[in-house]
Coordinates of C-alpha atoms in Angstrom, one line a residue:
X1421 CA 24.5 -113.6 80.0
X1422 CA 23.3 -112.5 76.6
X1423 CA 24.5 -108.9 76.1
X1424 CA 22.6 -108.6 72.8
X1425 CA 20.2 -110.1 70.8
X1426 CA 18.8 -108.6 67.1
X1427 CA 15.5 -110.5 66.4
X1428 CA 14.0 -110.1 63.2
X1429 CA 16.1 -106.6 62.4
X1430 CA 15.0 -105.7 59.0
X1431 CA 16.7 -102.3 56.7
X1432 CA 15.7 -100.9 53.6
X1433 CA 16.7 -98.4 51.3
X1434 CA 14.4 -97.6 49.1
X1435 CA 13.2 -100.2 47.6
X1436 CA 15.7 -102.3 47.9
X1437 CA 16.0 -104.7 51.0
X1438 CA 19.4 -104.8 53.1
X1439 CA 18.8 -106.6 56.0
X1440 CA 15.4 -109.3 56.1
X1441 CA 14.2 -110.2 59.8
X1442 CA 17.3 -110.8 61.2
X1443 CA 18.2 -113.0 63.9
X1444 CA 21.6 -112.4 66.0
X1445 CA 22.8 -113.0 69.7
X1446 CA 25.8 -112.2 71.8
X1447 CA 26.6 -113.7 74.9
X1448 CA 29.4 -112.2 77.6
X1449 CA 32.1 -112.7 76.5
X1450 CA 31.6 -114.3 72.9
X1451 CA 33.4 -113.5 70.0
X1452 CA 31.5 -112.9 67.3
X1453 CA 32.4 -112.2 63.2
X1454 CA 29.9 -110.9 60.7
X1455 CA 31.3 -112.0 56.9
X1456 CA 30.1 -112.3 54.1
X1457 CA 30.4 -110.2 50.4
X1458 CA 31.2 -106.3 50.5
X1459 CA 27.8 -104.9 50.0
X1460 CA 25.6 -107.6 51.5
X1461 CA 24.8 -105.3 54.7
X1462 CA 27.6 -106.5 57.8
X1463 CA 28.3 -102.3 58.1
X1464 CA 24.6 -101.5 58.0
X1465 CA 24.0 -104.1 60.9
X1466 CA 27.1 -102.6 62.8
X1467 CA 25.8 -99.4 62.6
X1468 CA 22.0 -100.5 63.3
X1469 CA 22.7 -102.1 66.6
X1470 CA 25.2 -99.6 67.5
X1471 CA 22.3 -97.2 67.1
X1472 CA 23.9 -94.6 63.8
X1473 CA 21.4 -95.8 61.6
X1474 CA 17.5 -96.2 62.6
X1475 CA 15.5 -99.6 60.9
X1476 CA 12.3 -100.8 59.3
X1477 CA 11.5 -103.2 61.6
X1478 CA 11.9 -106.1 64.9
X1479 CA 13.3 -105.5 68.2
X1480 CA 17.4 -104.9 69.6
X1481 CA 17.6 -106.1 73.3
X1482 CA 20.0 -105.5 75.5
X1483 CA 20.4 -105.4 79.2
X1484 CA 20.0 -102.4 81.0
X1485 CA 22.8 -99.9 81.5
X1486 CA 24.8 -102.4 78.9
X1487 CA 28.3 -99.8 78.1
X1488 CA 28.6 -100.5 73.3
X1489 CA 31.7 -98.9 71.9
X1490 CA 31.2 -98.9 68.3
X1491 CA 34.8 -98.2 65.9
X1492 CA 33.6 -97.9 62.2
X1493 CA 36.0 -98.8 59.4
X1494 CA 36.5 -94.7 58.1
X1495 CA 36.7 -93.8 61.6
X1496 CA 40.0 -91.6 63.0
X1497 CA 39.9 -89.3 65.9
X1498 CA 39.1 -85.7 65.2
X1499 CA 40.5 -83.7 68.3
X1500 CA 42.3 -80.2 69.6
X1501 CA 43.9 -82.5 72.9
X1502 CA 47.4 -84.1 72.5
X1503 CA 47.4 -88.2 72.2
X1504 CA 48.0 -88.1 76.2
X1505 CA 45.3 -85.7 77.2
X1506 CA 42.4 -87.5 74.7
X1507 CA 43.5 -91.2 76.3
X1508 CA 43.2 -89.6 80.2
X1509 CA 39.2 -88.7 78.7
X1510 CA 38.5 -92.5 78.6
X1511 CA 39.5 -92.5 82.8
X1512 CA 37.5 -89.0 84.1
X1513 CA 35.6 -90.8 86.7
X1514 CA 38.4 -92.2 87.7
X1515 CA 40.9 -89.1 87.7
X1516 CA 37.6 -87.1 89.5
X1517 CA 37.5 -89.8 92.2
X1518 CA 42.0 -89.8 92.9
X1519 CA 41.3 -86.2 93.1
X1520 CA 38.8 -87.0 95.8
X1521 CA 41.1 -89.6 97.7
X1522 CA 44.1 -86.2 97.9
X1523 CA 41.2 -84.0 99.3
X1524 CA 40.0 -86.7 101.8
X1525 CA 43.9 -87.5 103.2
X1526 CA 44.8 -83.5 103.1
X1527 CA 41.3 -83.8 105.6
X1528 CA 42.7 -86.9 107.4
X1529 CA 46.4 -85.2 108.0
X1530 CA 44.7 -82.3 110.2
X1531 CA 42.5 -83.9 112.8
X1532 CA 42.4 -81.3 115.3
X1533 CA 40.6 -79.3 112.0
X1534 CA 37.8 -81.7 112.3
X1535 CA 34.9 -81.3 115.5
X1536 CA 34.9 -84.5 116.5
X1537 CA 36.2 -87.9 116.0
X1538 CA 32.5 -88.6 114.5
X1539 CA 33.4 -86.3 112.2
X1540 CA 37.1 -87.7 111.2
X1541 CA 35.5 -91.5 111.4
X1542 CA 33.2 -90.7 108.6
X1543 CA 35.9 -89.3 106.5
X1544 CA 38.0 -92.3 107.2
X1545 CA 35.2 -95.3 106.2
X1546 CA 34.3 -92.1 103.3
X1547 CA 38.2 -93.4 101.7
X1548 CA 38.0 -96.4 102.5
X1549 CA 35.0 -96.8 100.0
X1550 CA 36.1 -95.2 97.9
X1551 CA 39.9 -96.6 97.5
X1552 CA 38.1 -99.9 97.3
X1553 CA 36.2 -98.5 93.8
X1554 CA 39.4 -96.4 92.9
X1555 CA 41.4 -100.0 92.6
X1556 CA 38.0 -101.4 91.1
X1557 CA 38.4 -99.2 88.1
X1558 CA 41.8 -99.2 88.1
X1559 CA 42.9 -96.2 89.6
X1560 CA 46.2 -97.5 89.8
X1561 CA 47.3 -98.8 86.8
X1562 CA 45.8 -96.9 84.2
X1563 CA 48.1 -94.9 82.8
X1564 CA 50.0 -98.1 82.7
X1565 CA 47.6 -99.3 80.6
X1566 CA 47.1 -95.9 78.2
X1567 CA 50.8 -95.7 77.5
X1568 CA 50.5 -100.4 76.2
X1569 CA 47.7 -99.5 74.0
X1570 CA 49.8 -96.9 72.8
X1571 CA 53.2 -98.4 72.1
X1572 CA 50.6 -102.0 70.8
X1573 CA 49.4 -99.8 68.6
X1574 CA 53.3 -98.1 67.5
X1575 CA 52.5 -94.7 69.5
X1576 CA 55.5 -95.7 71.8
X1577 CA 58.2 -93.5 70.0
X1578 CA 55.9 -90.6 69.5
X1579 CA 55.9 -87.5 71.7
X1580 CA 52.6 -87.6 73.8
X1581 CA 52.3 -84.2 73.6
X1582 CA 52.3 -84.0 70.2
X1583 CA 48.3 -82.9 68.6
X1584 CA 46.4 -84.8 67.4
X1585 CA 44.6 -83.0 64.5
X1586 CA 49.0 -83.1 63.1
X1587 CA 48.6 -87.0 62.2
X1588 CA 47.5 -88.2 59.8
X1589 CA 44.6 -90.1 59.4
X1590 CA 45.7 -94.2 60.1
X1591 CA 47.4 -92.2 62.4
X1592 CA 44.1 -91.1 63.8
X1593 CA 42.2 -94.0 63.1
X1594 CA 44.8 -96.2 65.0
X1595 CA 44.0 -93.8 67.8
X1596 CA 40.1 -94.4 68.1
X1597 CA 41.4 -97.7 68.4
X1598 CA 43.5 -97.5 71.0
X1599 CA 40.5 -95.2 72.5
X1600 CA 37.6 -98.2 72.3
X1601 CA 39.4 -100.7 73.9
X1602 CA 41.1 -98.5 77.1
X1603 CA 36.9 -97.2 77.5
X1604 CA 36.5 -101.3 77.8
X1605 CA 32.9 -101.4 76.4
X1606 CA 30.9 -104.8 78.0
X1607 CA 30.3 -104.9 73.8
X1608 CA 33.3 -103.9 71.3
X1609 CA 31.8 -103.8 68.1
X1610 CA 34.7 -103.5 65.4
X1611 CA 34.1 -103.2 61.9
X1612 CA 37.6 -103.7 60.1
X1613 CA 39.8 -103.0 63.2
X1614 CA 42.4 -104.5 61.2
X1615 CA 42.7 -101.8 58.4
X1616 CA 46.1 -99.5 58.5
X1617 CA 47.6 -102.3 61.0
X1618 CA 51.1 -103.9 60.3
X1619 CA 51.5 -107.6 60.9
X1620 CA 53.6 -106.7 64.6
X1621 CA 50.4 -104.6 65.5
X1622 CA 47.8 -107.4 64.1
X1623 CA 49.5 -110.3 66.3
X1624 CA 49.3 -107.3 69.3
X1625 CA 46.3 -106.4 69.0
X1626 CA 45.2 -110.4 68.6
X1627 CA 46.7 -110.9 71.5
X1628 CA 45.0 -108.2 73.6
X1629 CA 41.3 -109.0 72.1
X1630 CA 41.5 -113.0 72.6
X1631 CA 42.0 -111.9 76.4
X1632 CA 39.4 -108.9 76.2
X1633 CA 36.9 -109.4 79.0
X1634 CA 34.0 -108.3 77.5
X1635 CA 32.4 -109.3 74.2
X1636 CA 32.7 -108.2 70.9
X1637 CA 30.8 -108.3 67.8
X1638 CA 33.4 -108.2 64.3
X1639 CA 32.8 -107.5 60.9
X1640 CA 37.3 -107.8 58.8
X1641 CA 38.4 -109.5 56.2
X1642 CA 41.7 -110.9 58.0
X1643 CA 40.9 -114.5 57.7
X1644 CA 44.1 -115.3 60.2
X1645 CA 43.2 -112.9 62.5
X1646 CA 39.2 -114.3 62.3
X1647 CA 40.3 -117.7 62.8
X1648 CA 42.2 -116.7 65.7
X1649 CA 40.3 -114.9 67.4
X1650 CA 36.2 -115.6 67.5
X1651 CA 34.7 -118.6 68.2
X1652 CA 31.0 -117.8 66.1
X1653 CA 29.8 -116.9 62.7
X1654 CA 26.9 -115.0 61.5
X1655 CA 26.9 -114.6 57.5
X1656 CA 25.3 -111.9 55.7
X1657 CA 23.8 -113.0 52.8
X1658 CA 21.1 -112.3 50.3
X1659 CA 19.6 -110.3 53.2
X1660 CA 19.8 -113.1 55.7
X1661 CA 22.0 -114.0 58.4
X1662 CA 23.1 -117.4 59.1
X1663 CA 25.1 -119.2 62.2
X1664 CA 27.4 -121.3 61.7
X1665 CA 30.0 -122.4 65.0
X1666 CA 34.1 -122.5 65.4
X1667 CA 36.0 -120.1 64.1
X1668 CA 36.7 -119.2 59.8
X1669 CA 37.9 -121.7 58.9
X1670 CA 35.2 -123.8 60.5
X1671 CA 32.9 -121.8 59.0
X1672 CA 33.7 -122.5 55.9
X1673 CA 34.2 -126.2 56.0
X1674 CA 30.2 -125.6 57.6
X1675 CA 29.1 -124.3 55.0
X1676 CA 30.1 -126.3 52.2
X1677 CA 28.6 -129.3 54.3
X1678 CA 25.2 -127.3 55.1
X1679 CA 25.0 -127.0 50.6
X1680 CA 25.6 -130.8 49.9
X1681 CA 23.6 -131.9 52.6
X1682 CA 20.5 -129.4 51.8
X1683 CA 21.0 -129.8 48.1
X1684 CA 20.6 -134.0 48.3
X1685 CA 17.8 -133.3 50.7
X1686 CA 16.4 -130.8 48.3
X1687 CA 17.1 -133.1 45.2
X1688 CA 15.6 -137.1 47.0
X1689 CA 12.4 -134.4 47.9
X1690 CA 11.9 -133.1 44.3
X1691 CA 12.2 -136.7 43.8
X1692 CA 9.5 -137.5 46.0
X1693 CA 7.0 -135.4 44.6
X1694 CA 7.6 -136.1 40.7
X1695 CA 6.8 -139.6 41.7
X1696 CA 3.7 -138.7 43.5
X1697 CA 2.0 -136.3 41.0
X1698 CA 3.9 -139.3 38.0
X1699 CA 1.3 -142.1 40.3
X1700 CA -1.5 -139.5 41.1
X1701 CA -1.6 -138.4 37.4
X1702 CA -2.1 -141.4 36.4
X1703 CA -4.1 -143.8 38.8
X1704 CA -6.7 -140.4 40.1
X1705 CA -9.6 -141.6 37.7
X1706 CA -9.2 -145.6 37.9
X1707 CA -11.4 -146.7 40.9
X1708 CA -9.5 -149.9 42.2
X1709 CA -7.1 -147.0 43.0
X1710 CA -8.6 -143.7 42.8
X1711 CA -8.6 -143.8 47.2
X1712 CA -4.4 -144.6 47.0
X1713 CA -3.9 -141.2 44.3
X1714 CA -6.1 -139.3 46.9
X1715 CA -3.9 -141.0 49.3
X1716 CA -1.2 -139.2 47.4
X1717 CA -2.7 -135.9 46.9
X1718 CA -3.2 -135.1 50.3
X1719 CA 0.3 -136.2 51.2
X1720 CA 1.8 -133.9 48.5
X1721 CA -0.6 -131.1 50.3
X1722 CA 0.7 -131.4 53.6
X1723 CA 4.0 -132.0 52.4
X1724 CA 6.9 -128.7 53.4
X1725 CA 8.5 -128.0 50.2
X1726 CA 12.2 -127.6 50.2
X1727 CA 13.5 -123.7 48.1
X1728 CA 16.1 -125.1 46.8
X1729 CA 19.6 -124.5 48.1
X1730 CA 21.3 -121.3 46.8
X1731 CA 24.5 -122.0 45.4
X1732 CA 27.5 -119.4 45.9
X1733 CA 27.2 -116.2 44.6
X1734 CA 29.3 -115.9 41.7
X1735 CA 33.0 -114.8 42.0
X1736 CA 35.2 -113.0 40.2
X1737 CA 37.2 -116.3 38.0
X1738 CA 40.4 -114.8 36.2
X1739 CA 44.3 -116.4 35.5
X1740 CA 47.5 -114.5 35.2
X1741 CA 49.4 -116.0 32.5
X1742 CA 52.9 -114.8 30.9
X1743 CA 53.8 -114.3 27.1
X1744 CA 57.3 -115.9 27.3
X1745 CA 59.2 -117.6 30.2
X1746 CA 62.7 -115.5 31.6
X1747 CA 65.4 -116.4 32.8
X1748 CA 66.3 -118.2 36.0
X1749 CA 68.2 -115.2 38.0
X1750 CA 65.2 -112.9 37.9
X1751 CA 66.3 -109.7 39.1
X1752 CA 69.6 -109.2 41.3
X1753 CA 69.6 -105.7 43.6
X1754 CA 72.9 -104.4 44.6
X1755 CA 73.6 -102.0 47.8
X1756 CA 70.5 -100.3 46.7
X1757 CA 69.3 -96.4 47.8
X1758 CA 66.1 -95.2 46.9
X1759 CA 65.3 -91.9 48.6
X1760 CA 62.1 -89.2 47.2
X1761 CA 64.2 -85.8 46.3
X1762 CA 66.5 -84.5 49.1
X1763 CA 64.9 -86.0 52.1
X1764 CA 66.8 -89.1 53.8
X1765 CA 66.9 -92.0 51.9
X1766 CA 64.2 -94.1 52.7
X1767 CA 66.3 -97.7 52.1
X1768 CA 69.3 -97.8 51.5
X1769 CA 72.6 -100.2 51.0
X1770 CA 70.3 -103.3 50.7
X1771 CA 71.0 -106.3 48.5
X1772 CA 68.0 -109.4 47.4
X1773 CA 68.5 -112.2 44.8
X1774 CA 65.7 -113.5 43.4
X1775 CA 65.5 -116.7 41.8
X1776 CA 62.9 -117.8 38.4
X1777 CA 59.1 -118.8 40.1
X1778 CA 60.2 -117.7 43.8
X1779 CA 57.4 -116.1 45.2
X1780 CA 58.8 -113.5 48.1
X1781 CA 56.6 -112.1 50.0
X1782 CA 58.1 -108.4 51.3
X1783 CA 57.2 -107.7 55.5
X1784 CA 58.0 -105.3 57.9
X1785 CA 56.8 -102.5 59.7
X1786 CA 54.8 -99.6 58.1
X1787 CA 57.4 -96.4 57.2
X1788 CA 60.8 -98.8 57.0
X1789 CA 60.4 -98.3 53.1
X1790 CA 58.5 -101.9 51.3
X1791 CA 56.3 -100.2 49.1
X1792 CA 59.4 -98.0 48.2
X1793 CA 61.0 -100.6 47.2
X1794 CA 58.9 -102.2 45.0
X1795 CA 58.3 -98.5 43.2
X1796 CA 62.1 -98.9 42.3
X1797 CA 62.1 -102.7 41.3
X1798 CA 59.1 -101.6 39.2
X1799 CA 61.3 -98.6 38.0
X1800 CA 59.0 -96.0 39.2
X1801 CA 61.4 -94.4 41.5
X1802 CA 65.1 -94.2 40.1
X1803 CA 68.1 -94.7 42.6
X1804 CA 70.0 -92.9 44.2
X1805 CA 73.0 -95.3 44.6
X1806 CA 73.1 -98.6 43.6
X1807 CA 72.0 -101.0 41.0
X1808 CA 68.7 -103.2 39.8
X1809 CA 69.5 -105.3 36.9
X1810 CA 66.3 -107.7 35.3
X1811 CA 67.4 -110.8 34.2
X1812 CA 67.2 -112.1 30.3
X1813 CA 63.7 -111.8 29.2
X1814 CA 62.0 -110.5 32.5
X1815 CA 58.4 -108.4 32.0
X1816 CA 57.8 -106.5 35.0
X1817 CA 53.2 -105.6 36.0
X1818 CA 53.2 -103.6 38.5
X1819 CA 49.3 -103.3 41.0
X1820 CA 50.2 -100.0 42.8
X1821 CA 47.2 -100.0 46.1
X1822 CA 46.1 -96.7 44.9
X1823 CA 45.1 -97.9 41.9
X1824 CA 46.8 -94.4 40.3
X1825 CA 47.2 -96.2 36.9
X1826 CA 43.6 -95.6 37.5
X1827 CA 42.2 -93.3 34.6
X1828 CA 39.4 -92.0 37.1
X1829 CA 37.9 -89.5 33.6
X1830 CA 37.0 -92.6 31.4
X1831 CA 34.3 -95.7 31.9
X1832 CA 35.3 -99.4 33.2
X1833 CA 34.9 -100.5 29.6
X1834 CA 37.9 -97.9 28.0
X1835 CA 40.3 -98.2 30.8
X1836 CA 40.7 -101.3 29.4
X1837 CA 39.9 -101.2 26.2
X1838 CA 42.5 -98.1 25.6
X1839 CA 45.4 -100.3 27.0
X1840 CA 44.4 -103.1 24.7
X1841 CA 42.9 -101.1 21.4
X1842 CA 42.9 -104.1 19.2
X1843 CA 41.7 -106.3 21.6
X1844 CA 37.9 -107.0 19.8
X1845 CA 34.7 -105.2 22.3
X1846 CA 33.3 -109.0 22.8
X1847 CA 36.2 -110.2 24.7
X1848 CA 37.1 -106.8 26.3
X1849 CA 33.5 -107.4 28.4
X1850 CA 34.1 -110.8 28.9
X1851 CA 37.2 -110.2 30.4
X1852 CA 36.0 -107.5 32.4
X1853 CA 32.8 -110.1 32.8
X1854 CA 35.2 -112.5 34.4
X1855 CA 36.0 -109.6 37.6
X1856 CA 32.8 -108.9 37.7
X1857 CA 31.5 -106.2 36.1
X1858 CA 28.5 -107.1 33.3
X1859 CA 25.4 -105.3 31.5
X1860 CA 25.9 -101.5 32.8
X1861 CA 28.6 -102.2 35.4
X1862 CA 31.0 -101.8 31.9
X1863 CA 30.1 -98.0 31.3
X1864 CA 30.8 -96.9 35.5
X1865 CA 33.0 -94.0 35.3
X1866 CA 35.9 -95.3 37.5
X1867 CA 36.0 -92.5 39.5
X1868 CA 32.5 -93.7 40.7
X1869 CA 33.9 -97.6 41.6
X1870 CA 34.0 -98.3 45.2
X1871 CA 37.7 -99.6 46.8
X1872 CA 36.9 -103.4 46.0
X1873 CA 35.9 -102.6 42.4
X1874 CA 38.8 -100.6 41.2
X1875 CA 41.3 -103.1 42.5
X1876 CA 39.0 -105.9 40.4
X1877 CA 39.8 -103.0 37.4
X1878 CA 43.8 -102.5 38.2
X1879 CA 44.0 -106.9 38.0
X1880 CA 42.1 -107.0 35.1
X1881 CA 44.3 -104.5 33.3
X1882 CA 47.3 -106.7 35.0
X1883 CA 45.9 -110.0 33.8
X1884 CA 45.7 -108.3 30.4
X1885 CA 50.3 -107.7 30.4
X1886 CA 50.8 -111.1 31.2
X1887 CA 54.7 -110.3 32.3
X1888 CA 56.6 -113.0 34.3
X1889 CA 58.1 -111.1 37.1
X1890 CA 54.7 -109.8 38.9
X1891 CA 54.8 -107.4 41.7
X1892 CA 52.0 -106.4 44.5
X1893 CA 51.4 -103.7 46.9
X1894 CA 49.0 -104.9 49.0
X1895 CA 46.9 -106.4 46.7
X1896 CA 44.1 -108.3 48.8
X1897 CA 43.3 -104.5 50.2
X1898 CA 39.6 -103.9 48.9
X1899 CA 38.8 -107.1 48.5
X1900 CA 36.0 -109.0 50.1
X1901 CA 37.0 -112.4 50.9
X1902 CA 35.4 -114.5 47.9
X1903 CA 38.0 -112.4 45.4
X1904 CA 40.6 -113.1 48.0
X1905 CA 40.4 -116.5 47.9
X1906 CA 39.9 -116.1 44.1
X1907 CA 43.1 -114.1 44.1
X1908 CA 44.9 -116.2 45.5
X1909 CA 44.5 -119.6 43.4
X1910 CA 45.1 -118.0 40.2
X1911 CA 48.9 -117.2 41.6
X1912 CA 49.1 -120.3 42.6
X1913 CA 48.7 -121.4 39.5
X1914 CA 50.5 -118.1 37.9
X1915 CA 54.0 -120.0 36.0
X1916 CA 56.3 -117.2 36.5
X1917 CA 58.2 -115.2 39.4
X1918 CA 55.9 -113.3 42.5
X1919 CA 57.1 -110.3 44.7
X1920 CA 54.7 -108.7 47.2
X1921 CA 54.0 -106.7 49.9
X1922 CA 50.8 -107.4 52.0
X1923 CA 48.9 -107.2 55.5
X1924 CA 47.1 -110.6 55.0
X1925 CA 48.6 -113.1 57.0
X1926 CA 46.7 -115.9 55.5
X1927 CA 47.4 -114.5 51.9
X1928 CA 51.1 -114.4 53.0
X1929 CA 51.3 -118.2 54.1
X1930 CA 49.5 -119.4 51.5
X1931 CA 51.6 -117.8 48.6
X1932 CA 55.2 -117.3 50.3
X1933 CA 57.7 -119.3 49.5
X1934 CA 60.7 -117.1 50.5
X1935 CA 59.8 -114.2 53.9
X1936 CA 62.0 -111.2 53.2
X1937 CA 62.3 -109.2 56.3
X1938 CA 62.8 -105.2 55.8
X1939 CA 63.6 -103.5 59.0
X1940 CA 66.2 -100.2 59.5
X1941 CA 69.2 -102.6 60.1
X1942 CA 68.4 -104.0 55.9
X1943 CA 67.5 -107.5 54.6
X1944 CA 66.9 -110.8 56.2
X1945 CA 65.3 -113.8 54.4
X1946 CA 63.3 -116.6 55.9
X1947 CA 63.1 -119.7 53.5
X1948 CA 59.6 -120.8 54.2
X1949 CA 56.2 -119.6 54.1
X1950 CA 54.6 -116.7 57.0
X1951 CA 54.0 -119.6 60.0
X1952 CA 57.9 -121.1 59.5
X1953 CA 59.0 -117.1 59.9
X1954 CA 56.8 -116.7 63.2
X1955 CA 58.4 -120.2 64.1
X1956 CA 61.9 -118.9 63.5
X1957 CA 61.4 -115.8 65.6
X1958 CA 59.9 -116.6 68.4
X1959 CA 63.4 -119.0 68.0
X1960 CA 65.2 -116.2 68.1
X1961 CA 62.9 -114.3 71.0
X1962 CA 63.5 -117.4 73.1
X1963 CA 67.2 -117.1 72.8
X1964 CA 67.4 -113.4 73.9
X1965 CA 65.3 -114.0 76.9
X1966 CA 67.0 -116.9 77.6
X1967 CA 70.4 -114.9 77.2
X1968 CA 68.6 -112.4 79.3
X1969 CA 67.7 -114.5 82.1
X1970 CA 70.9 -116.1 82.1
X1971 CA 72.5 -112.8 82.9
X1972 CA 70.2 -111.4 85.3
X1973 CA 70.4 -114.8 87.0
X1974 CA 73.8 -114.4 87.4
X1975 CA 73.3 -110.6 88.7
X1976 CA 70.7 -112.3 90.4
X1977 CA 72.3 -114.7 92.3
X1978 CA 75.3 -112.2 93.4
X1979 CA 73.0 -109.7 94.8
X1980 CA 70.8 -112.6 97.3
X1981 CA 74.3 -113.7 98.7
X1982 CA 75.2 -109.7 99.5
X1983 CA 78.1 -108.4 100.7
X1984 CA 80.1 -111.6 102.0
X1985 CA 79.2 -113.4 98.5
X1986 CA 80.8 -110.3 96.9
X1987 CA 83.6 -110.7 99.2
X1988 CA 84.6 -113.8 98.4
X1989 CA 84.8 -113.5 94.5
X1990 CA 87.2 -110.6 94.9
X1991 CA 89.3 -112.3 97.3
X1992 CA 89.4 -115.4 94.8
X1993 CA 89.7 -113.4 92.5
X1994 CA 92.2 -111.3 94.1
X1995 CA 94.2 -114.5 95.3
X1996 CA 93.8 -115.6 90.8
X1997 CA 95.5 -112.6 90.2
X1998 CA 98.3 -113.0 92.6
X1999 CA 98.8 -116.3 91.6
X2000 CA 99.0 -114.8 88.2
X2001 CA 101.4 -112.3 89.0
X2002 CA 103.8 -114.6 90.9
X2003 CA 104.0 -117.2 88.2
X2004 CA 104.5 -114.4 86.0
X2005 CA 107.6 -113.0 88.0
X2006 CA 109.0 -116.0 87.9
X2007 CA 108.8 -117.0 84.5
X2008 CA 110.6 -112.9 83.6
X2009 CA 113.0 -114.0 86.2
X2010 CA 113.6 -117.2 84.5
X2011 CA 114.5 -115.3 81.5
X2012 CA 116.0 -112.3 83.1
X2013 CA 118.6 -115.2 83.9
X2014 CA 118.6 -116.7 80.4
X2015 CA 119.8 -113.1 78.8
X2016 CA 122.1 -112.4 81.4
X2017 CA 124.0 -115.8 80.5
X2018 CA 123.5 -114.9 77.2
X2019 CA 124.6 -111.1 77.3
X2020 CA 128.3 -112.4 80.0
X2021 CA 128.8 -115.3 76.9
X2022 CA 128.5 -112.6 74.4
X2023 CA 130.7 -110.1 76.3
X2024 CA 133.6 -112.7 77.1
X2025 CA 133.6 -114.0 73.4
X2026 CA 134.3 -110.0 72.6
X2027 CA 136.9 -110.0 74.1
X2028 CA 138.9 -113.0 72.4
X2029 CA 142.1 -111.3 70.6
X2030 CA 140.5 -113.0 67.3
X2031 CA 137.0 -110.7 67.4
X2032 CA 138.4 -108.3 69.0
X2033 CA 140.9 -107.4 66.2
X2034 CA 137.9 -108.3 63.7
X2035 CA 135.8 -105.5 63.3
X2036 CA 132.5 -106.3 61.6
X2037 CA 132.1 -109.4 64.3
X2038 CA 133.2 -107.4 67.1
X2039 CA 130.4 -104.9 66.1
X2040 CA 127.8 -107.5 65.0
X2041 CA 128.6 -108.8 68.9
X2042 CA 128.2 -105.8 70.0
X2043 CA 124.9 -105.3 68.3
X2044 CA 123.6 -108.6 69.4
X2045 CA 124.6 -107.1 73.0
X2046 CA 122.7 -104.2 73.0
X2047 CA 119.6 -106.2 71.8
X2048 CA 119.9 -107.6 74.5
X2049 CA 120.8 -105.3 77.0
X2050 CA 117.7 -103.3 76.0
X2051 CA 115.5 -106.5 76.2
X2052 CA 117.0 -106.6 79.9
X2053 CA 115.6 -103.2 80.9
X2054 CA 112.8 -103.9 79.7
X2055 CA 111.8 -106.9 81.6
X2056 CA 113.6 -106.1 84.4
X2057 CA 111.1 -103.0 84.4
X2058 CA 108.6 -105.2 83.6
X2059 CA 109.5 -107.4 87.2
X2060 CA 109.6 -104.1 89.3
X2061 CA 105.8 -103.8 88.8
X2062 CA 105.0 -106.6 90.1
X2063 CA 107.4 -106.5 92.8
X2064 CA 104.9 -103.5 93.3
X2065 CA 101.4 -104.5 92.5
X2066 CA 102.4 -107.7 94.6
X2067 CA 103.4 -105.3 97.6

């Protein structure tokens, strides 16, 4: 069944057309992605579909009664309720049914209060019908569903009575996503749902959406996420939407093939047109060939002329270089502790060694201290304890995810030129042009730039430093898919050393030669890319599950066999202990017998006249006798205890 059709949707803002006769179709249970550059119109199309924006012409067709849920990328849950109470609002109809069921149960518990048997049967029938509906709508598990979603979105450690108003912006956004998922719309429309999610939560969301019963329309810059979720892609570019089947990687491959095929077809047609026009030009006036020329003219007039295929839109173009090579030992962190003011340490007792040309990805849950560690390495925070030692000739370039080093009161040109005043203006403009700042764009105030533009400007400043150790904190945030790929290509060719934090798993997989996981317990290193890290973590989970199963299996076997089995095991153990005691008694008796013989021999020796008259020899023998006596008493006491246990 088709749950959504967009037919020739056109939308303009003033004189600028954003969407022009866009067609889009989604069927039940399909997972569809919208991709395209920042500003191409993806979010505009989602808002039009969700009814939050009007459109100029066209039609949006949906089945009657369709439940559509839309989550804007900037939406955060605004509520005065607690976390739990707000999630419960999703199930108000189910909870009303629950109240009515309790009321009917109360009535049925007092049949004597009803007028007659018919009244009782009417109530009973109503109860059965309502109970069936209640079960179908998930009435018996909605609280478990709430807990599951809250746990998946990292709220399990929260007190569910916490007011939403005191949460951070990112937490409110995650809660808005959770509430939307719990509402289970027939068509789920998500605009950048992966923002504010750490890697573990991204994995949970992927699994949730893969098993989701409804259809999904999604905008995301997370390529790993799109590859795992979607089976159909619409590319929004130059006001149009073009359909591709498959996931994101399939889309890239198919797009490249289509361009090559269309270009060949266009060039072939252009060659044919040129040949026809040349023949007409040379033969139209000749009587012998005039009819042939006229025939070719008619063919040319009937020909449907192809437009030249649009090439790839202009992408940023840059590379990272270094002024000089560093030594082989780039960084040595020893027993590092970092805190803010008098607060408890954010990171503590960390050790890390970094070698030349390593590409290290630092991963871990939000709030564990990844950005804090990067700032300490970059010299922006002073360690409370421990050392950060840079290697020989190491120079650091640091990219802050918040672009804190950009000056909002400057224009784009001077933001870069003031840092490098000896560089010619034309060279500064060329560099900015490579980062897609051309013409009047370089005179924009930094404060007016979008998130993606600020990210590109910060990368331009970083490129100019030519540092041999680059530290990136979420470098792909705010970048569209094309810019991410350009950044990856530049960093793959970078001859220096990389340390970075990223939630972009595609970026992690392509860039990292080592994964360093930061948890509350410290750092764990995995020598490989992100997929290798996942395999190792999965192996660890499997081993732990196996250990749990073995313990559980042993426990279950014991319970199933019942008291006889337990009694048998206890008897078996008691006999084993009895045999052990008996062996110990016998060994102790032998030791006692041996000690008694030794003592008798020493006493006889002591009575000898030659020993008795030698004071020192007699004293030495007496000491030996006393020592044996004490040992003998200890052994006798132990033997008596064993006899008591045996009795």
